[in-house]
Amino acid sequence: MSSRLQVGGLALLINSIRIPANIGQTVRLSQYLGTRTFTNGIVLDNAWVIESDDLVDLIGNKSPFLYCESKNLMPLGDQKTQDELRKEQEELTCKN
């Protein structure tokens, strides 16, 4: 899915091991960073700067932006994503 992420696009934060409170947030992708190593030793592959009014940082404070790996983001708004979501919804409907 990472190939469909683009600067300025929207994405759904689908996983966050370090900050589970952010899962489910819709975010804007503001900058692609590639592989980034931080001073605390954390390495992020295919990292993005994401923005939202409702993000929470590692210590629980509101933050206007965070860093996130592309594997934790699902692009929103493109036709392929809409088709995937529709298919999943149909499968859930058929099971009920």
mmCIF file of N, CA, C and O in Angstrom:
data_model
loop_
_atom_site.group_PDB
_atom_site.id
_atom_site.type_symbol
_atom_site.label_atom_id
_atom_site.label_comp_id
_atom_site.label_asym_id
_atom_site.label_seq_id
_atom_site.Cartn_x
_atom_site.Cartn_y
_atom_site.Cartn_z
ATOM 1 N N MET A 1 0.808 -1.206 0.000
ATOM 2 C CA MET A 1 0.000 0.000 0.000
ATOM 3 C C MET A 1 0.846 1.262 0.000
ATOM 4 O O MET A 1 0.382 2.302 -0.379
ATOM 5 N N SER A 2 2.075 1.172 0.450
ATOM 6 C CA SER A 2 2.883 2.372 0.599
ATOM 7 C C SER A 2 3.067 3.129 -0.710
ATOM 8 O O SER A 2 3.242 4.325 -0.715
ATOM 9 N N SER A 3 3.028 2.431 -1.863
ATOM 10 C CA SER A 3 3.219 3.104 -3.133
ATOM 11 C C SER A 3 2.080 4.066 -3.448
ATOM 12 O O SER A 3 2.235 4.946 -4.271
ATOM 13 N N ARG A 4 0.929 3.917 -2.807
ATOM 14 C CA ARG A 4 -0.204 4.796 -3.058
ATOM 15 C C ARG A 4 -0.241 5.972 -2.097
ATOM 16 O O ARG A 4 -1.114 6.821 -2.195
ATOM 17 N N LEU A 5 0.668 6.024 -1.163
ATOM 18 C CA LEU A 5 0.755 7.167 -0.252
ATOM 19 C C LEU A 5 1.437 8.311 -0.990
ATOM 20 O O LEU A 5 2.399 8.093 -1.732
ATOM 21 N N GLN A 6 0.942 9.522 -0.783
ATOM 22 C CA GLN A 6 1.561 10.666 -1.445
ATOM 23 C C GLN A 6 1.461 11.906 -0.572
ATOM 24 O O GLN A 6 0.527 12.051 0.215
ATOM 25 N N VAL A 7 2.439 12.774 -0.719
ATOM 26 C CA VAL A 7 2.465 14.023 0.040
ATOM 27 C C VAL A 7 1.165 14.785 -0.204
ATOM 28 O O VAL A 7 0.719 14.931 -1.341
ATOM 29 N N GLY A 8 0.553 15.232 0.884
ATOM 30 C CA GLY A 8 -0.707 15.970 0.804
ATOM 31 C C GLY A 8 -1.935 15.084 0.861
ATOM 32 O O GLY A 8 -3.041 15.570 1.040
ATOM 33 N N GLY A 9 -1.748 13.768 0.727
ATOM 34 C CA GLY A 9 -2.864 12.837 0.752
ATOM 35 C C GLY A 9 -3.311 12.517 2.168
ATOM 36 O O GLY A 9 -2.637 12.839 3.153
ATOM 37 N N LEU A 10 -4.454 11.856 2.254
ATOM 38 C CA LEU A 10 -4.982 11.418 3.536
ATOM 39 C C LEU A 10 -4.723 9.934 3.716
ATOM 40 O O LEU A 10 -4.685 9.181 2.739
ATOM 41 N N ALA A 11 -4.559 9.532 4.973
ATOM 42 C CA ALA A 11 -4.354 8.122 5.284
ATOM 43 C C ALA A 11 -4.991 7.815 6.629
ATOM 44 O O ALA A 11 -5.177 8.697 7.467
ATOM 45 N N LEU A 12 -5.304 6.559 6.829
ATOM 46 C CA LEU A 12 -5.823 6.069 8.092
ATOM 47 C C LEU A 12 -4.672 5.402 8.828
ATOM 48 O O LEU A 12 -3.967 4.573 8.255
ATOM 49 N N LEU A 13 -4.461 5.783 10.072
ATOM 50 C CA LEU A 13 -3.420 5.176 10.897
ATOM 51 C C LEU A 13 -3.966 3.840 11.404
ATOM 52 O O LEU A 13 -4.879 3.810 12.232
ATOM 53 N N ILE A 14 -3.450 2.728 10.856
ATOM 54 C CA ILE A 14 -4.022 1.412 11.141
ATOM 55 C C ILE A 14 -3.252 0.633 12.202
ATOM 56 O O ILE A 14 -3.734 -0.395 12.676
ATOM 57 N N ASN A 15 -2.081 1.107 12.584
ATOM 58 C CA ASN A 15 -1.308 0.426 13.617
ATOM 59 C C ASN A 15 -0.358 1.428 14.260
ATOM 60 O O ASN A 15 0.169 2.306 13.595
ATOM 61 N N SER A 16 -0.147 1.279 15.541
ATOM 62 C CA SER A 16 0.796 2.127 16.267
ATOM 63 C C SER A 16 1.204 1.387 17.538
ATOM 64 O O SER A 16 0.492 1.432 18.542
ATOM 65 N N ILE A 17 2.316 0.679 17.462
ATOM 66 C CA ILE A 17 2.786 -0.117 18.599
ATOM 67 C C ILE A 17 3.119 0.776 19.785
ATOM 68 O O ILE A 17 2.766 0.486 20.921
ATOM 69 N N ARG A 18 3.765 1.891 19.526
ATOM 70 C CA ARG A 18 4.214 2.772 20.612
ATOM 71 C C ARG A 18 3.097 3.650 21.179
ATOM 72 O O ARG A 18 3.128 4.022 22.336
ATOM 73 N N ILE A 19 2.116 4.011 20.332
ATOM 74 C CA ILE A 19 1.045 4.915 20.777
ATOM 75 C C ILE A 19 -0.296 4.398 20.257
ATOM 76 O O ILE A 19 -0.858 4.927 19.304
ATOM 77 N N PRO A 20 -0.864 3.371 20.903
ATOM 78 C CA PRO A 20 -2.122 2.793 20.412
ATOM 79 C C PRO A 20 -3.294 3.764 20.389
ATOM 80 O O PRO A 20 -4.247 3.564 19.638
ATOM 81 N N ALA A 21 -3.244 4.823 21.169
ATOM 82 C CA ALA A 21 -4.340 5.803 21.184
ATOM 83 C C ALA A 21 -4.522 6.475 19.822
ATOM 84 O O ALA A 21 -5.598 7.000 19.525
ATOM 85 N N ASN A 22 -3.505 6.452 18.966
ATOM 86 C CA ASN A 22 -3.597 7.102 17.661
ATOM 87 C C ASN A 22 -4.208 6.217 16.576
ATOM 88 O O ASN A 22 -4.529 6.702 15.492
ATOM 89 N N ILE A 23 -4.389 4.924 16.856
ATOM 90 C CA ILE A 23 -4.961 4.020 15.855
ATOM 91 C C ILE A 23 -6.371 4.488 15.499
ATOM 92 O O ILE A 23 -7.168 4.816 16.363
ATOM 93 N N GLY A 24 -6.629 4.537 14.205
ATOM 94 C CA GLY A 24 -7.939 4.971 13.725
ATOM 95 C C GLY A 24 -7.999 6.437 13.339
ATOM 96 O O GLY A 24 -9.000 6.890 12.793
ATOM 97 N N GLN A 25 -6.933 7.169 13.581
ATOM 98 C CA GLN A 25 -6.907 8.592 13.228
ATOM 99 C C GLN A 25 -6.754 8.768 11.712
ATOM 100 O O GLN A 25 -5.989 8.041 11.068
ATOM 101 N N THR A 26 -7.470 9.715 11.167
ATOM 102 C CA THR A 26 -7.244 10.123 9.786
ATOM 103 C C THR A 26 -6.188 11.213 9.819
ATOM 104 O O THR A 26 -6.316 12.181 10.575
ATOM 105 N N VAL A 27 -5.132 11.037 9.020
ATOM 106 C CA VAL A 27 -4.000 11.964 9.045
ATOM 107 C C VAL A 27 -3.686 12.455 7.638
ATOM 108 O O VAL A 27 -4.035 11.825 6.640
ATOM 109 N N ARG A 28 -3.020 13.603 7.585
ATOM 110 C CA ARG A 28 -2.518 14.132 6.320
ATOM 111 C C ARG A 28 -1.027 13.821 6.248
ATOM 112 O O ARG A 28 -0.301 13.970 7.233
ATOM 113 N N LEU A 29 -0.581 13.374 5.084
ATOM 114 C CA LEU A 29 0.835 13.057 4.870
ATOM 115 C C LEU A 29 1.548 14.330 4.419
ATOM 116 O O LEU A 29 1.294 14.837 3.334
ATOM 117 N N SER A 30 2.413 14.857 5.270
ATOM 118 C CA SER A 30 3.022 16.149 4.936
ATOM 119 C C SER A 30 4.420 16.031 4.335
ATOM 120 O O SER A 30 4.832 16.918 3.596
ATOM 121 N N GLN A 31 5.141 14.949 4.647
ATOM 122 C CA GLN A 31 6.498 14.825 4.091
ATOM 123 C C GLN A 31 6.951 13.368 4.163
ATOM 124 O O GLN A 31 6.747 12.699 5.176
ATOM 125 N N TYR A 32 7.583 12.892 3.082
ATOM 126 C CA TYR A 32 8.175 11.557 3.085
ATOM 127 C C TYR A 32 9.627 11.681 3.536
ATOM 128 O O TYR A 32 10.377 12.503 3.020
ATOM 129 N N LEU A 33 10.028 10.862 4.506
ATOM 130 C CA LEU A 33 11.375 10.946 5.074
ATOM 131 C C LEU A 33 12.292 9.806 4.655
ATOM 132 O O LEU A 33 13.503 9.901 4.824
ATOM 133 N N GLY A 34 11.747 8.707 4.174
ATOM 134 C CA GLY A 34 12.561 7.527 3.885
ATOM 135 C C GLY A 34 12.938 6.844 5.192
ATOM 136 O O GLY A 34 12.182 6.852 6.152
ATOM 137 N N THR A 35 14.133 6.253 5.241
ATOM 138 C CA THR A 35 14.597 5.626 6.482
ATOM 139 C C THR A 35 15.190 6.698 7.376
ATOM 140 O O THR A 35 16.014 7.498 6.945
ATOM 141 N N ARG A 36 14.751 6.696 8.627
ATOM 142 C CA ARG A 36 15.179 7.740 9.563
ATOM 143 C C ARG A 36 15.602 7.087 10.873
ATOM 144 O O ARG A 36 14.876 6.272 11.424
ATOM 145 N N THR A 37 16.798 7.439 11.368
ATOM 146 C CA THR A 37 17.281 6.969 12.666
ATOM 147 C C THR A 37 17.258 8.147 13.624
ATOM 148 O O THR A 37 17.820 9.200 13.338
ATOM 149 N N PHE A 38 16.607 7.962 14.765
ATOM 150 C CA PHE A 38 16.479 9.026 15.753
ATOM 151 C C PHE A 38 17.539 8.872 16.836
ATOM 152 O O PHE A 38 18.140 7.810 17.000
ATOM 153 N N THR A 39 17.763 9.929 17.593
ATOM 154 C CA THR A 39 18.814 9.932 18.614
ATOM 155 C C THR A 39 18.587 8.891 19.700
ATOM 156 O O THR A 39 19.530 8.440 20.325
ATOM 157 N N ASN A 40 17.343 8.462 19.900
ATOM 158 C CA ASN A 40 17.060 7.438 20.913
ATOM 159 C C ASN A 40 17.259 6.018 20.378
ATOM 160 O O ASN A 40 16.966 5.049 21.056
ATOM 161 N N GLY A 41 17.741 5.907 19.136
ATOM 162 C CA GLY A 41 18.034 4.609 18.547
ATOM 163 C C GLY A 41 16.908 4.003 17.739
ATOM 164 O O GLY A 41 17.096 2.984 17.080
ATOM 165 N N ILE A 42 15.729 4.595 17.767
ATOM 166 C CA ILE A 42 14.606 4.069 16.988
ATOM 167 C C ILE A 42 14.856 4.333 15.502
ATOM 168 O O ILE A 42 15.240 5.435 15.105
ATOM 169 N N VAL A 43 14.662 3.298 14.696
ATOM 170 C CA VAL A 43 14.815 3.410 13.247
ATOM 171 C C VAL A 43 13.451 3.191 12.604
ATOM 172 O O VAL A 43 12.775 2.202 12.890
ATOM 173 N N LEU A 44 13.038 4.122 11.769
ATOM 174 C CA LEU A 44 11.783 3.999 11.033
ATOM 175 C C LEU A 44 12.102 3.838 9.549
ATOM 176 O O LEU A 44 12.852 4.637 8.984
ATOM 177 N N ASP A 45 11.543 2.799 8.937
ATOM 178 C CA ASP A 45 11.704 2.582 7.496
ATOM 179 C C ASP A 45 10.506 3.167 6.762
ATOM 180 O O ASP A 45 9.373 3.062 7.221
ATOM 181 N N ASN A 46 10.767 3.763 5.617
ATOM 182 C CA ASN A 46 9.695 4.383 4.824
ATOM 183 C C ASN A 46 8.837 5.294 5.696
ATOM 184 O O ASN A 46 7.613 5.185 5.727
ATOM 185 N N ALA A 47 9.495 6.190 6.398
ATOM 186 C CA ALA A 47 8.819 7.064 7.363
ATOM 187 C C ALA A 47 8.173 8.273 6.689
ATOM 188 O O ALA A 47 8.675 8.797 5.700
ATOM 189 N N TRP A 48 7.067 8.686 7.296
ATOM 190 C CA TRP A 48 6.344 9.881 6.887
ATOM 191 C C TRP A 48 6.174 10.806 8.072
ATOM 192 O O TRP A 48 6.085 10.351 9.209
ATOM 193 N N VAL A 49 6.072 12.107 7.797
ATOM 194 C CA VAL A 49 5.583 13.056 8.789
ATOM 195 C C VAL A 49 4.081 13.109 8.566
ATOM 196 O O VAL A 49 3.609 13.374 7.451
ATOM 197 N N ILE A 50 3.319 12.801 9.626
ATOM 198 C CA ILE A 50 1.859 12.832 9.531
ATOM 199 C C ILE A 50 1.327 13.958 10.410
ATOM 200 O O ILE A 50 1.929 14.291 11.432
ATOM 201 N N GLU A 51 0.202 14.541 9.996
ATOM 202 C CA GLU A 51 -0.398 15.653 10.731
ATOM 203 C C GLU A 51 -1.871 15.387 11.016
ATOM 204 O O GLU A 51 -2.571 14.804 10.183
ATOM 205 N N SER A 52 -2.302 15.820 12.182
ATOM 206 C CA SER A 52 -3.716 15.752 12.570
ATOM 207 C C SER A 52 -3.890 16.576 13.834
ATOM 208 O O SER A 52 -2.953 16.751 14.605
ATOM 209 N N ASP A 53 -5.091 17.040 14.078
ATOM 210 C CA ASP A 53 -5.379 17.803 15.299
ATOM 211 C C ASP A 53 -5.489 16.919 16.530
ATOM 212 O O ASP A 53 -5.452 17.406 17.646
ATOM 213 N N ASP A 54 -5.631 15.607 16.336
ATOM 214 C CA ASP A 54 -5.923 14.716 17.458
ATOM 215 C C ASP A 54 -4.826 13.700 17.770
ATOM 216 O O ASP A 54 -5.081 12.713 18.453
ATOM 217 N N LEU A 55 -3.614 13.908 17.297
ATOM 218 C CA LEU A 55 -2.523 12.975 17.580
ATOM 219 C C LEU A 55 -1.989 13.152 18.997
ATOM 220 O O LEU A 55 -2.024 14.246 19.552
ATOM 221 N N VAL A 56 -1.495 12.054 19.555
ATOM 222 C CA VAL A 56 -0.906 12.052 20.892
ATOM 223 C C VAL A 56 0.528 11.545 20.762
ATOM 224 O O VAL A 56 0.785 10.563 20.069
ATOM 225 N N ASP A 57 1.467 12.208 21.443
ATOM 226 C CA ASP A 57 2.869 11.789 21.362
ATOM 227 C C ASP A 57 3.179 10.694 22.387
ATOM 228 O O ASP A 57 2.303 10.225 23.112
ATOM 229 N N LEU A 58 4.448 10.288 22.455
ATOM 230 C CA LEU A 58 4.866 9.186 23.332
ATOM 231 C C LEU A 58 4.575 9.411 24.809
ATOM 232 O O LEU A 58 4.398 8.461 25.565
ATOM 233 N N ILE A 59 4.529 10.669 25.244
ATOM 234 C CA ILE A 59 4.297 10.935 26.669
ATOM 235 C C ILE A 59 2.856 11.375 26.959
ATOM 236 O O ILE A 59 2.539 11.783 28.064
ATOM 237 N N GLY A 60 1.995 11.265 25.931
ATOM 238 C CA GLY A 60 0.579 11.528 26.144
ATOM 239 C C GLY A 60 0.116 12.940 25.864
ATOM 240 O O GLY A 60 -1.047 13.264 26.087
ATOM 241 N N ASN A 61 1.007 13.788 25.363
ATOM 242 C CA ASN A 61 0.624 15.162 25.027
ATOM 243 C C ASN A 61 0.088 15.231 23.602
ATOM 244 O O ASN A 61 0.520 14.484 22.728
ATOM 245 N N LYS A 62 -0.838 16.171 23.355
ATOM 246 C CA LYS A 62 -1.305 16.405 21.989
ATOM 247 C C LYS A 62 -0.133 16.909 21.153
ATOM 248 O O LYS A 62 0.699 17.673 21.623
ATOM 249 N N SER A 63 -0.080 16.433 19.904
ATOM 250 C CA SER A 63 0.989 16.833 19.001
ATOM 251 C C SER A 63 0.400 17.070 17.617
ATOM 252 O O SER A 63 -0.396 16.264 17.144
ATOM 253 N N PRO A 64 0.773 18.164 16.943
ATOM 254 C CA PRO A 64 0.229 18.424 15.612
ATOM 255 C C PRO A 64 0.817 17.509 14.539
ATOM 256 O O PRO A 64 0.266 17.369 13.465
ATOM 257 N N PHE A 65 1.972 16.877 14.838
ATOM 258 C CA PHE A 65 2.582 15.971 13.871
ATOM 259 C C PHE A 65 3.333 14.860 14.601
ATOM 260 O O PHE A 65 3.723 14.989 15.752
ATOM 261 N N LEU A 66 3.518 13.749 13.884
ATOM 262 C CA LEU A 66 4.305 12.614 14.362
ATOM 263 C C LEU A 66 5.018 11.992 13.173
ATOM 264 O O LEU A 66 4.715 12.300 12.022
ATOM 265 N N TYR A 67 5.932 11.082 13.451
ATOM 266 C CA TYR A 67 6.596 10.289 12.429
ATOM 267 C C TYR A 67 5.958 8.910 12.415
ATOM 268 O O TYR A 67 5.655 8.353 13.470
ATOM 269 N N CYS A 68 5.756 8.349 11.224
ATOM 270 C CA CYS A 68 5.058 7.071 11.114
ATOM 271 C C CYS A 68 5.586 6.295 9.908
ATOM 272 O O CYS A 68 5.834 6.883 8.852
ATOM 273 N N GLU A 69 5.741 4.980 10.079
ATOM 274 C CA GLU A 69 6.151 4.137 8.960
ATOM 275 C C GLU A 69 4.970 3.898 8.021
ATOM 276 O O GLU A 69 3.825 3.774 8.464
ATOM 277 N N SER A 70 5.266 3.788 6.735
ATOM 278 C CA SER A 70 4.206 3.608 5.743
ATOM 279 C C SER A 70 3.409 2.330 5.968
ATOM 280 O O SER A 70 2.223 2.279 5.653
ATOM 281 N N LYS A 71 4.034 1.291 6.561
ATOM 282 C CA LYS A 71 3.307 0.037 6.794
ATOM 283 C C LYS A 71 2.152 0.224 7.788
ATOM 284 O O LYS A 71 1.260 -0.617 7.861
ATOM 285 N N ASN A 72 2.161 1.308 8.530
ATOM 286 C CA ASN A 72 1.107 1.591 9.513
ATOM 287 C C ASN A 72 0.043 2.537 8.981
ATOM 288 O O ASN A 72 -0.820 2.990 9.737
ATOM 289 N N LEU A 73 0.091 2.834 7.684
ATOM 290 C CA LEU A 73 -0.831 3.793 7.075
ATOM 291 C C LEU A 73 -1.598 3.152 5.923
ATOM 292 O O LEU A 73 -1.024 2.409 5.126
ATOM 293 N N MET A 74 -2.895 3.433 5.844
ATOM 294 C CA MET A 74 -3.705 2.998 4.717
ATOM 295 C C MET A 74 -4.163 4.249 3.973
ATOM 296 O O MET A 74 -4.832 5.107 4.565
ATOM 297 N N PRO A 75 -3.787 4.370 2.701
ATOM 298 C CA PRO A 75 -4.192 5.560 1.954
ATOM 299 C C PRO A 75 -5.707 5.647 1.827
ATOM 300 O O PRO A 75 -6.386 4.628 1.722
ATOM 301 N N LEU A 76 -6.222 6.858 1.853
ATOM 302 C CA LEU A 76 -7.662 7.088 1.711
ATOM 303 C C LEU A 76 -7.920 7.950 0.480
ATOM 304 O O LEU A 76 -7.109 8.801 0.132
ATOM 305 N N GLY A 77 -9.041 7.717 -0.138
ATOM 306 C CA GLY A 77 -9.459 8.604 -1.215
ATOM 307 C C GLY A 77 -9.201 8.107 -2.610
ATOM 308 O O GLY A 77 -9.812 8.598 -3.539
ATOM 309 N N ASP A 78 -8.310 7.117 -2.808
ATOM 310 C CA ASP A 78 -8.088 6.644 -4.164
ATOM 311 C C ASP A 78 -9.050 5.492 -4.482
ATOM 312 O O ASP A 78 -9.627 4.875 -3.600
ATOM 313 N N GLN A 79 -9.235 5.206 -5.747
ATOM 314 C CA GLN A 79 -10.229 4.223 -6.176
ATOM 315 C C GLN A 79 -9.885 2.819 -5.684
ATOM 316 O O GLN A 79 -10.769 2.068 -5.262
ATOM 317 N N LYS A 80 -8.621 2.452 -5.708
ATOM 318 C CA LYS A 80 -8.238 1.109 -5.274
ATOM 319 C C LYS A 80 -8.599 0.879 -3.805
ATOM 320 O O LYS A 80 -9.114 -0.170 -3.442
ATOM 321 N N THR A 81 -8.344 1.874 -2.969
ATOM 322 C CA THR A 81 -8.695 1.745 -1.553
ATOM 323 C C THR A 81 -10.200 1.646 -1.383
ATOM 324 O O THR A 81 -10.692 0.822 -0.602
ATOM 325 N N GLN A 82 -10.949 2.450 -2.103
ATOM 326 C CA GLN A 82 -12.410 2.408 -2.012
ATOM 327 C C GLN A 82 -12.934 1.033 -2.423
ATOM 328 O O GLN A 82 -13.836 0.486 -1.789
ATOM 329 N N ASP A 83 -12.338 0.429 -3.480
ATOM 330 C CA ASP A 83 -12.743 -0.900 -3.920
ATOM 331 C C ASP A 83 -12.447 -1.947 -2.855
ATOM 332 O O ASP A 83 -13.260 -2.841 -2.605
ATOM 333 N N GLU A 84 -11.268 -1.841 -2.212
ATOM 334 C CA GLU A 84 -10.896 -2.786 -1.155
ATOM 335 C C GLU A 84 -11.852 -2.677 0.032
ATOM 336 O O GLU A 84 -12.296 -3.695 0.577
ATOM 337 N N LEU A 85 -12.170 -1.462 0.428
ATOM 338 C CA LEU A 85 -13.090 -1.261 1.548
ATOM 339 C C LEU A 85 -14.489 -1.792 1.224
ATOM 340 O O LEU A 85 -15.134 -2.407 2.062
ATOM 341 N N ARG A 86 -14.953 -1.555 -0.001
ATOM 342 C CA ARG A 86 -16.264 -2.035 -0.426
ATOM 343 C C ARG A 86 -16.307 -3.565 -0.393
ATOM 344 O O ARG A 86 -17.270 -4.160 0.093
ATOM 345 N N LYS A 87 -15.238 -4.218 -0.862
ATOM 346 C CA LYS A 87 -15.169 -5.678 -0.871
ATOM 347 C C LYS A 87 -15.213 -6.225 0.559
ATOM 348 O O LYS A 87 -15.941 -7.180 0.845
ATOM 349 N N GLU A 88 -14.446 -5.619 1.461
ATOM 350 C CA GLU A 88 -14.447 -6.048 2.863
ATOM 351 C C GLU A 88 -15.837 -5.872 3.485
ATOM 352 O O GLU A 88 -16.309 -6.735 4.228
ATOM 353 N N GLN A 89 -16.485 -4.768 3.170
ATOM 354 C CA GLN A 89 -17.817 -4.505 3.705
ATOM 355 C C GLN A 89 -18.828 -5.531 3.192
ATOM 356 O O GLN A 89 -19.668 -6.028 3.947
ATOM 357 N N GLU A 90 -18.731 -5.887 1.917
ATOM 358 C CA GLU A 90 -19.627 -6.895 1.335
ATOM 359 C C GLU A 90 -19.409 -8.252 1.984
ATOM 360 O O GLU A 90 -20.364 -8.977 2.263
ATOM 361 N N GLU A 91 -18.135 -8.600 2.244
ATOM 362 C CA GLU A 91 -17.840 -9.878 2.878
ATOM 363 C C GLU A 91 -18.414 -9.921 4.293
ATOM 364 O O GLU A 91 -18.967 -10.948 4.710
ATOM 365 N N LEU A 92 -18.313 -8.823 5.025
ATOM 366 C CA LEU A 92 -18.877 -8.777 6.361
ATOM 367 C C LEU A 92 -20.401 -8.877 6.325
ATOM 368 O O LEU A 92 -21.006 -9.533 7.164
ATOM 369 N N THR A 93 -21.026 -8.239 5.353
ATOM 370 C CA THR A 93 -22.473 -8.272 5.215
ATOM 371 C C THR A 93 -22.952 -9.689 4.908
ATOM 372 O O THR A 93 -23.959 -10.150 5.449
ATOM 373 N N CYS A 94 -22.212 -10.399 4.053
ATOM 374 C CA CYS A 94 -22.589 -11.763 3.685
ATOM 375 C C CYS A 94 -22.476 -12.728 4.863
ATOM 376 O O CYS A 94 -23.210 -13.702 4.935
ATOM 377 N N LYS A 95 -21.564 -12.468 5.792
ATOM 378 C CA LYS A 95 -21.378 -13.344 6.949
ATOM 379 C C LYS A 95 -22.494 -13.185 7.967
ATOM 380 O O LYS A 95 -22.732 -14.071 8.759
ATOM 381 N N ASN A 96 -23.167 -12.048 7.942
ATOM 382 C CA ASN A 96 -24.246 -11.799 8.919
ATOM 383 C C ASN A 96 -25.517 -12.314 8.424
ATOM 384 O O ASN A 96 -26.295 -12.716 8.090
#
